[in-house]
Amino acid sequence: MSDSVNIPEAIRPAEAGPSARTSRSKGEPRFPDGPRPDPAGSHFERRIRSFQPRRSRVTTGQADALARLWPQWGLDIDGQRVIDLAELFGNANPVVLEIGFGMGEATAQMAAAAPDTNILAVDVHTPGQGNLLNLAEQGGLTNVRVGNGDAIILLREMLTPDSLDGLRVYFPDPWPKKRHHKRRLIQPEFLTLAATRLAPGATVHCATDWEPYAEQMLEVLDAHPAFENTRAEGGYAPRPAFRPLTRFEGQGLDKGHVVNDLLFRRVPHTTP
């Protein structure tokens, strides 16, 4: 998800310094106590992924946050253990999974507005991970944890049934070319997996400015038996107040893009 405008002063990022450049020997990890480049490694099957890791510079402030805060607030998605979310956050508050948070400003703003909701924010963009950690520390946001790696592995291997109270997917890669549509995250198979980890009544909230993808999202969510539209009349939902208007979104709106929100609810489990 792209970064947000209208960020409170308390959680604005620190002044960005020069890009972090440290001399290290060949093969030495970039952040010894930070996120690993490929935490799941070869433990799981090769498959088409909905994301593509981006390589960009890490600022001094982001690198410092990764070095200091990752051991406390970071999670490598290695698929090797089941997570106790109450232990991870230090409380039993409801947990929302956010897949793809960009630079993390909107995530931090939502966390600040709802301190009794825990946010497990997952991305593979190292600068964004460092930036969100920085924002969480500056804002005293103890309800944020940053996951590094593949959200599919997290859902399938590391979370227990009914453990999530919400799922947020904001502005995922639309993979606009027809031959790449199979890479889109919101597919029937993904929703079936997510449904096993979402408690009854949990909300799935998606947003996109790519209208053909919004149409696909609506189609697959409408067709999936585990979810129901929160709008009685169906269709797209107005942007809820709790989702910040991001800079990326604002730029799109200025260009005439249409942003669609989808709000669906996990239906109660059916009994055999």
Short mmCIF file of C-alpha atoms in Angstrom, two decimals:
data_model
loop_
_atom_site.label_atom_id
_atom_site.label_comp_id
_atom_site.label_asym_id
_atom_site.label_seq_id
_atom_site.Cartn_x
_atom_site.Cartn_y
_atom_site.Cartn_z
CA MET A 1 0.00 0.00 0.00
CA SER A 2 1.27 3.45 -0.82
CA ASP A 3 2.21 6.04 1.76
CA SER A 4 -0.35 8.31 3.36
CA VAL A 5 -0.90 12.02 3.55
CA ASN A 6 -2.29 13.72 6.66
CA ILE A 7 0.01 11.86 9.05
CA PRO A 8 -0.02 13.15 12.64
CA GLU A 9 3.21 14.81 13.71
CA ALA A 10 3.72 12.16 16.37
CA ILE A 11 4.17 9.47 13.75
CA ARG A 12 5.85 11.30 10.90
CA PRO A 13 9.07 9.64 9.72
CA ALA A 14 12.37 11.07 10.86
CA GLU A 15 14.36 13.14 8.44
CA ALA A 16 15.66 10.77 5.82
CA GLY A 17 19.38 10.59 5.88
CA PRO A 18 21.66 9.32 3.13
CA SER A 19 21.20 5.78 1.98
CA ALA A 20 22.62 3.26 4.38
CA ARG A 21 25.85 1.85 3.02
CA THR A 22 27.98 -0.39 5.12
CA SER A 23 30.99 -2.38 4.07
CA ARG A 24 30.46 -6.10 4.54
CA SER A 25 32.17 -9.18 3.25
CA LYS A 26 30.66 -11.26 0.47
CA GLY A 27 27.83 -13.42 1.76
CA GLU A 28 27.42 -11.45 4.98
CA PRO A 29 23.75 -10.63 5.62
CA ARG A 30 22.72 -7.03 5.06
CA PHE A 31 20.94 -6.83 8.43
CA PRO A 32 22.37 -9.58 10.70
CA ASP A 33 19.52 -9.30 13.22
CA GLY A 34 16.94 -8.00 10.76
CA PRO A 35 14.67 -9.39 8.03
CA ARG A 36 16.10 -12.25 6.01
CA PRO A 37 16.20 -12.04 2.19
CA ASP A 38 14.13 -15.22 1.68
CA PRO A 39 12.93 -16.49 5.05
CA ALA A 40 11.02 -19.52 3.74
CA GLY A 41 13.89 -20.51 1.47
CA SER A 42 13.33 -23.77 -0.39
CA HIS A 43 11.16 -25.36 2.30
CA PHE A 44 8.01 -24.90 0.24
CA GLU A 45 6.95 -25.55 -3.31
CA ARG A 46 7.82 -23.17 -6.07
CA ARG A 47 4.68 -21.45 -7.31
CA ILE A 48 3.50 -18.31 -9.03
CA ARG A 49 3.70 -15.43 -6.57
CA SER A 50 1.48 -12.37 -6.48
CA PHE A 51 4.37 -10.13 -5.45
CA GLN A 52 7.75 -9.20 -6.81
CA PRO A 53 10.43 -8.04 -4.33
CA ARG A 54 11.62 -4.51 -5.08
CA ARG A 55 15.22 -3.52 -4.63
CA SER A 56 15.67 0.07 -3.49
CA ARG A 57 17.93 1.97 -1.15
CA VAL A 58 17.53 1.78 2.59
CA THR A 59 18.10 5.09 4.37
CA THR A 60 20.23 5.40 7.47
CA GLY A 61 17.12 5.84 9.62
CA GLN A 62 15.42 2.80 8.13
CA ALA A 63 18.54 0.68 8.59
CA ASP A 64 18.84 1.81 12.20
CA ALA A 65 15.20 0.87 12.87
CA LEU A 66 15.69 -2.54 11.31
CA ALA A 67 18.80 -3.20 13.38
CA ARG A 68 17.25 -2.08 16.69
CA LEU A 69 13.59 -2.99 16.39
CA TRP A 70 13.39 -6.08 14.20
CA PRO A 71 14.24 -8.54 17.00
CA GLN A 72 11.35 -7.09 19.05
CA TRP A 73 8.70 -6.21 16.46
CA GLY A 74 9.69 -8.13 13.33
CA LEU A 75 8.65 -11.57 12.11
CA ASP A 76 10.33 -13.60 9.39
CA ILE A 77 7.75 -15.73 7.61
CA ASP A 78 9.66 -18.99 7.40
CA GLY A 79 6.74 -21.41 7.68
CA GLN A 80 8.56 -23.42 10.32
CA ARG A 81 6.35 -22.72 13.34
CA VAL A 82 2.83 -21.80 14.35
CA ILE A 83 2.54 -18.32 15.82
CA ASP A 84 0.81 -17.57 19.08
CA LEU A 85 -0.59 -14.13 18.22
CA ALA A 86 -1.30 -13.26 21.85
CA GLU A 87 2.35 -13.96 22.63
CA LEU A 88 3.54 -12.04 19.56
CA PHE A 89 1.64 -8.89 20.57
CA GLY A 90 1.69 -9.36 24.32
CA ASN A 91 -2.09 -9.22 24.60
CA ALA A 92 -5.26 -10.95 23.42
CA ASN A 93 -6.64 -8.02 21.40
CA PRO A 94 -8.13 -8.73 17.96
CA VAL A 95 -5.61 -9.07 15.15
CA VAL A 96 -5.95 -7.73 11.61
CA LEU A 97 -3.63 -8.98 8.87
CA GLU A 98 -2.57 -6.35 6.33
CA ILE A 99 -0.95 -7.66 3.17
CA GLY A 100 1.23 -5.08 1.42
CA PHE A 101 1.78 -1.80 3.28
CA GLY A 102 4.24 0.12 1.10
CA MET A 103 6.10 2.62 3.26
CA GLY A 104 3.76 2.07 6.19
CA GLU A 105 2.44 5.58 6.85
CA ALA A 106 -1.22 4.62 6.41
CA THR A 107 -0.69 1.49 8.51
CA ALA A 108 0.78 3.57 11.31
CA GLN A 109 -2.09 6.02 11.12
CA MET A 110 -4.67 3.21 11.40
CA ALA A 111 -2.75 1.68 14.30
CA ALA A 112 -2.70 5.00 16.13
CA ALA A 113 -6.44 5.46 15.60
CA ALA A 114 -7.29 1.98 16.94
CA PRO A 115 -4.80 1.11 19.70
CA ASP A 116 -6.91 -1.85 20.87
CA THR A 117 -6.57 -3.57 17.48
CA ASN A 118 -3.33 -5.35 16.67
CA ILE A 119 -2.02 -5.08 13.10
CA LEU A 120 0.23 -7.75 11.60
CA ALA A 121 1.53 -5.94 8.51
CA VAL A 122 3.28 -8.06 5.88
CA ASP A 123 5.46 -6.90 3.00
CA VAL A 124 8.73 -7.80 1.28
CA HIS A 125 9.98 -4.23 0.75
CA THR A 126 12.89 -3.67 3.10
CA PRO A 127 12.81 0.16 3.11
CA GLY A 128 9.09 0.03 3.92
CA GLN A 129 9.70 -2.43 6.74
CA GLY A 130 12.29 -0.11 8.26
CA ASN A 131 10.07 2.92 7.79
CA LEU A 132 7.07 1.29 9.48
CA LEU A 133 9.22 0.20 12.42
CA ASN A 134 10.46 3.78 12.70
CA LEU A 135 6.92 5.13 12.67
CA ALA A 136 5.76 2.60 15.24
CA GLU A 137 8.55 3.57 17.62
CA GLN A 138 8.02 7.31 17.17
CA GLY A 139 4.28 6.98 17.71
CA GLY A 140 4.51 4.51 20.59
CA LEU A 141 2.49 2.05 18.50
CA THR A 142 2.89 -1.20 20.40
CA ASN A 143 0.04 -2.76 18.38
CA VAL A 144 2.09 -3.16 15.18
CA ARG A 145 4.21 -6.13 14.12
CA VAL A 146 6.00 -6.28 10.78
CA GLY A 147 6.07 -9.54 8.83
CA ASN A 148 8.67 -10.24 6.15
CA GLY A 149 7.88 -12.74 3.43
CA ASP A 150 5.07 -14.53 1.66
CA ALA A 151 1.62 -13.98 3.19
CA ILE A 152 0.40 -17.26 1.68
CA ILE A 153 2.95 -19.18 3.75
CA LEU A 154 1.98 -17.15 6.80
CA LEU A 155 -1.69 -18.01 6.37
CA ARG A 156 -1.19 -21.64 5.49
CA GLU A 157 1.62 -22.67 7.81
CA MET A 158 1.88 -20.20 10.69
CA LEU A 159 -1.61 -19.07 11.72
CA THR A 160 -4.28 -21.10 13.50
CA PRO A 161 -7.93 -21.38 12.43
CA ASP A 162 -10.17 -18.43 13.30
CA SER A 163 -7.20 -16.44 14.63
CA LEU A 164 -7.75 -13.28 12.57
CA ASP A 165 -10.42 -10.63 13.02
CA GLY A 166 -9.77 -8.88 9.75
CA LEU A 167 -7.85 -8.89 6.48
CA ARG A 168 -6.76 -5.77 4.58
CA VAL A 169 -5.43 -5.74 1.03
CA TYR A 170 -5.00 -2.18 -0.18
CA PHE A 171 -3.83 -1.38 -3.70
CA PRO A 172 -2.24 -4.74 -4.51
CA ASP A 173 -0.30 -5.10 -7.73
CA PRO A 174 -3.01 -5.25 -10.43
CA TRP A 175 -0.86 -7.26 -12.86
CA PRO A 176 -2.68 -5.53 -15.73
CA LYS A 177 -1.49 -7.71 -18.62
CA LYS A 178 -3.83 -10.61 -19.31
CA ARG A 179 -1.04 -13.18 -19.22
CA HIS A 180 -0.21 -12.00 -15.67
CA HIS A 181 -3.73 -12.14 -14.24
CA LYS A 182 -2.87 -15.47 -12.62
CA ARG A 183 -0.48 -13.52 -10.35
CA ARG A 184 -3.25 -11.42 -8.82
CA LEU A 185 -3.67 -12.10 -5.12
CA ILE A 186 -7.46 -12.00 -4.87
CA GLN A 187 -8.40 -15.35 -6.38
CA PRO A 188 -10.82 -18.07 -5.22
CA GLU A 189 -7.98 -20.23 -3.87
CA PHE A 190 -6.60 -17.37 -1.78
CA LEU A 191 -10.02 -16.59 -0.35
CA THR A 192 -10.54 -20.23 0.58
CA LEU A 193 -7.24 -20.22 2.47
CA ALA A 194 -7.95 -16.87 4.14
CA ALA A 195 -11.40 -18.09 5.21
CA THR A 196 -9.81 -20.83 7.31
CA ARG A 197 -7.93 -18.25 9.36
CA LEU A 198 -10.64 -15.61 9.66
CA ALA A 199 -13.06 -15.83 12.56
CA PRO A 200 -16.78 -15.64 11.76
CA GLY A 201 -17.73 -11.98 11.41
CA ALA A 202 -14.20 -10.94 10.42
CA THR A 203 -14.02 -8.29 7.70
CA VAL A 204 -12.14 -8.56 4.41
CA HIS A 205 -11.39 -5.08 3.10
CA CYS A 206 -9.85 -4.60 -0.33
CA ALA A 207 -9.21 -1.40 -2.26
CA THR A 208 -7.86 -0.81 -5.75
CA ASP A 209 -7.71 1.94 -8.35
CA TRP A 210 -7.52 -0.56 -11.21
CA GLU A 211 -11.13 -1.00 -12.28
CA PRO A 212 -10.74 -4.35 -14.09
CA TYR A 213 -9.14 -5.77 -10.93
CA ALA A 214 -11.93 -4.31 -8.78
CA GLU A 215 -14.44 -6.08 -11.02
CA GLN A 216 -12.56 -9.37 -10.58
CA MET A 217 -12.36 -8.89 -6.80
CA LEU A 218 -16.09 -8.27 -6.62
CA GLU A 219 -16.85 -11.27 -8.79
CA VAL A 220 -14.76 -13.75 -6.79
CA LEU A 221 -15.86 -12.41 -3.40
CA ASP A 222 -19.53 -12.49 -4.41
CA ALA A 223 -19.14 -16.07 -5.62
CA HIS A 224 -17.28 -17.38 -2.57
CA PRO A 225 -19.57 -19.15 -0.05
CA ALA A 226 -17.44 -18.11 2.95
CA PHE A 227 -18.04 -14.37 2.45
CA GLU A 228 -20.95 -11.98 2.19
CA ASN A 229 -21.05 -8.37 1.10
CA THR A 230 -21.52 -5.97 4.01
CA ARG A 231 -23.66 -3.81 1.72
CA ALA A 232 -27.18 -5.17 1.54
CA GLU A 233 -27.53 -3.81 -1.99
CA GLY A 234 -24.22 -5.36 -3.04
CA GLY A 235 -21.44 -3.79 -5.06
CA TYR A 236 -18.64 -1.52 -3.90
CA ALA A 237 -18.54 0.26 -0.55
CA PRO A 238 -17.75 3.93 0.13
CA ARG A 239 -14.24 4.43 1.48
CA PRO A 240 -14.58 3.91 5.24
CA ALA A 241 -13.25 6.68 7.46
CA PHE A 242 -10.68 4.37 9.05
CA ARG A 243 -8.82 3.83 5.76
CA PRO A 244 -6.56 6.86 5.28
CA LEU A 245 -6.41 8.57 1.93
CA THR A 246 -2.94 7.69 0.68
CA ARG A 247 -0.65 9.88 -1.38
CA PHE A 248 -0.72 7.22 -4.08
CA GLU A 249 -4.51 7.26 -4.04
CA GLY A 250 -4.64 11.05 -4.10
CA GLN A 251 -2.40 11.15 -7.16
CA GLY A 252 -4.65 8.64 -8.87
CA LEU A 253 -7.77 10.60 -8.04
CA ASP A 254 -6.14 13.74 -9.46
CA LYS A 255 -5.64 11.81 -12.71
CA GLY A 256 -9.27 10.73 -12.78
CA HIS A 257 -8.78 7.21 -11.47
CA VAL A 258 -11.70 5.55 -9.73
CA VAL A 259 -10.90 3.90 -6.39
CA ASN A 260 -13.17 1.05 -5.32
CA ASP A 261 -13.43 -0.37 -1.81
CA LEU A 262 -14.85 -3.82 -1.13
CA LEU A 263 -16.03 -4.77 2.35
CA PHE A 264 -17.02 -8.40 2.88
CA ARG A 265 -17.71 -10.39 6.02
CA ARG A 266 -16.69 -13.93 6.92
CA VAL A 267 -19.95 -15.83 7.34
CA PRO A 268 -20.51 -18.20 10.27
CA HIS A 269 -19.21 -21.73 9.86
CA THR A 270 -21.70 -24.20 8.51
CA THR A 271 -22.33 -27.34 10.51
CA PRO A 272 -22.37 -30.67 8.71
#
